[in-house]
Amino acid sequence: MLQHGFQPDHACVVSLSSALGHLGRLNNGREVHAYAIKQRLHTDLQVGNTLMYMYIMCDSI
């Protein structure tokens, strides 16, 4: 997405985190988490909860 100039918002980060959690894609989830931190989206409650869910689904917590 970023390569094509698309800047994901908090709703996109929530959707991606949830999907990656269901797929067990921890490395990709970490990339989304890093993006959320850089864009200061991680302070959003829904983003934070979904990121935690992703880590739980990937057995990383």
PDB file of C-alpha atoms in Angstrom:
ATOM      1  CA  MET A   1       0.000   0.000   0.000  1.00  0.00           C
ATOM      2  CA  LEU A   2       2.677   2.456   0.991  1.00  0.00           C
ATOM      3  CA  GLN A   3       4.581   1.759  -2.224  1.00  0.00           C
ATOM      4  CA  HIS A   4       1.551   2.957  -4.179  1.00  0.00           C
ATOM      5  CA  GLY A   5       1.201   6.156  -2.148  1.00  0.00           C
ATOM      6  CA  PHE A   6      -1.752   4.995  -0.037  1.00  0.00           C
ATOM      7  CA  GLN A   7      -1.588   6.144   3.600  1.00  0.00           C
ATOM      8  CA  PRO A   8      -3.682   3.735   5.719  1.00  0.00           C
ATOM      9  CA  ASP A   9      -5.797   5.302   8.458  1.00  0.00           C
ATOM     10  CA  HIS A  10      -6.792   3.775  11.796  1.00  0.00           C
ATOM     11  CA  ALA A  11      -9.668   1.792  10.242  1.00  0.00           C
ATOM     12  CA  CYS A  12      -7.299   0.175   7.764  1.00  0.00           C
ATOM     13  CA  VAL A  13      -4.793  -0.652  10.520  1.00  0.00           C
ATOM     14  CA  VAL A  14      -7.601  -2.273  12.533  1.00  0.00           C
ATOM     15  CA  SER A  15      -8.709  -4.377   9.549  1.00  0.00           C
ATOM     16  CA  LEU A  16      -5.168  -5.407   8.663  1.00  0.00           C
ATOM     17  CA  SER A  17      -4.290  -6.319  12.248  1.00  0.00           C
ATOM     18  CA  SER A  18      -7.395  -8.434  12.613  1.00  0.00           C
ATOM     19  CA  ALA A  19      -6.845 -10.239   9.302  1.00  0.00           C
ATOM     20  CA  LEU A  20      -3.168 -10.861  10.031  1.00  0.00           C
ATOM     21  CA  GLY A  21      -4.076 -12.233  13.453  1.00  0.00           C
ATOM     22  CA  HIS A  22      -6.522 -14.693  11.891  1.00  0.00           C
ATOM     23  CA  LEU A  23      -3.859 -15.739   9.395  1.00  0.00           C
ATOM     24  CA  GLY A  24      -1.127 -16.026  12.039  1.00  0.00           C
ATOM     25  CA  ARG A  25       1.145 -13.633  10.125  1.00  0.00           C
ATOM     26  CA  LEU A  26       3.186 -12.267  13.027  1.00  0.00           C
ATOM     27  CA  ASN A  27       5.965 -10.659  10.954  1.00  0.00           C
ATOM     28  CA  ASN A  28       3.483  -8.747   8.810  1.00  0.00           C
ATOM     29  CA  GLY A  29       1.591  -7.787  11.951  1.00  0.00           C
ATOM     30  CA  ARG A  30       4.751  -6.343  13.436  1.00  0.00           C
ATOM     31  CA  GLU A  31       5.166  -4.211  10.313  1.00  0.00           C
ATOM     32  CA  VAL A  32       1.619  -2.891  10.732  1.00  0.00           C
ATOM     33  CA  HIS A  33       2.344  -2.220  14.409  1.00  0.00           C
ATOM     34  CA  ALA A  34       5.505  -0.287  13.514  1.00  0.00           C
ATOM     35  CA  TYR A  35       3.530   1.745  10.977  1.00  0.00           C
ATOM     36  CA  ALA A  36       0.861   2.491  13.600  1.00  0.00           C
ATOM     37  CA  ILE A  37       3.531   3.745  15.998  1.00  0.00           C
ATOM     38  CA  LYS A  38       5.163   5.941  13.340  1.00  0.00           C
ATOM     39  CA  GLN A  39       1.796   7.445  12.412  1.00  0.00           C
ATOM     40  CA  ARG A  40       0.774   7.732  16.089  1.00  0.00           C
ATOM     41  CA  LEU A  41      -2.254   5.535  15.485  1.00  0.00           C
ATOM     42  CA  HIS A  42      -1.336   3.116  18.290  1.00  0.00           C
ATOM     43  CA  THR A  43      -2.882   5.467  20.881  1.00  0.00           C
ATOM     44  CA  ASP A  44      -6.337   4.856  19.385  1.00  0.00           C
ATOM     45  CA  LEU A  45      -8.172   2.384  21.642  1.00  0.00           C
ATOM     46  CA  GLN A  46      -9.535   0.279  18.789  1.00  0.00           C
ATOM     47  CA  VAL A  47      -6.128   0.083  17.102  1.00  0.00           C
ATOM     48  CA  GLY A  48      -4.453  -0.902  20.374  1.00  0.00           C
ATOM     49  CA  ASN A  49      -7.032  -3.580  21.128  1.00  0.00           C
ATOM     50  CA  THR A  50      -6.794  -5.052  17.648  1.00  0.00           C
ATOM     51  CA  LEU A  51      -3.000  -5.086  17.755  1.00  0.00           C
ATOM     52  CA  MET A  52      -3.171  -6.948  21.071  1.00  0.00           C
ATOM     53  CA  TYR A  53      -5.672  -9.380  19.547  1.00  0.00           C
ATOM     54  CA  MET A  54      -3.293  -9.952  16.625  1.00  0.00           C
ATOM     55  CA  TYR A  55      -0.404 -10.779  18.972  1.00  0.00           C
ATOM     56  CA  ILE A  56      -2.627 -13.132  20.990  1.00  0.00           C
ATOM     57  CA  MET A  57      -3.829 -14.930  17.844  1.00  0.00           C
ATOM     58  CA  CYS A  58      -0.198 -15.321  16.737  1.00  0.00           C
ATOM     59  CA  ASP A  59       0.734 -16.812  20.154  1.00  0.00           C
ATOM     60  CA  SER A  60       3.134 -13.956  20.775  1.00  0.00           C
ATOM     61  CA  ILE A  61       1.749 -12.914  24.179  1.00  0.00           C
TER      62      ILE A  61
END
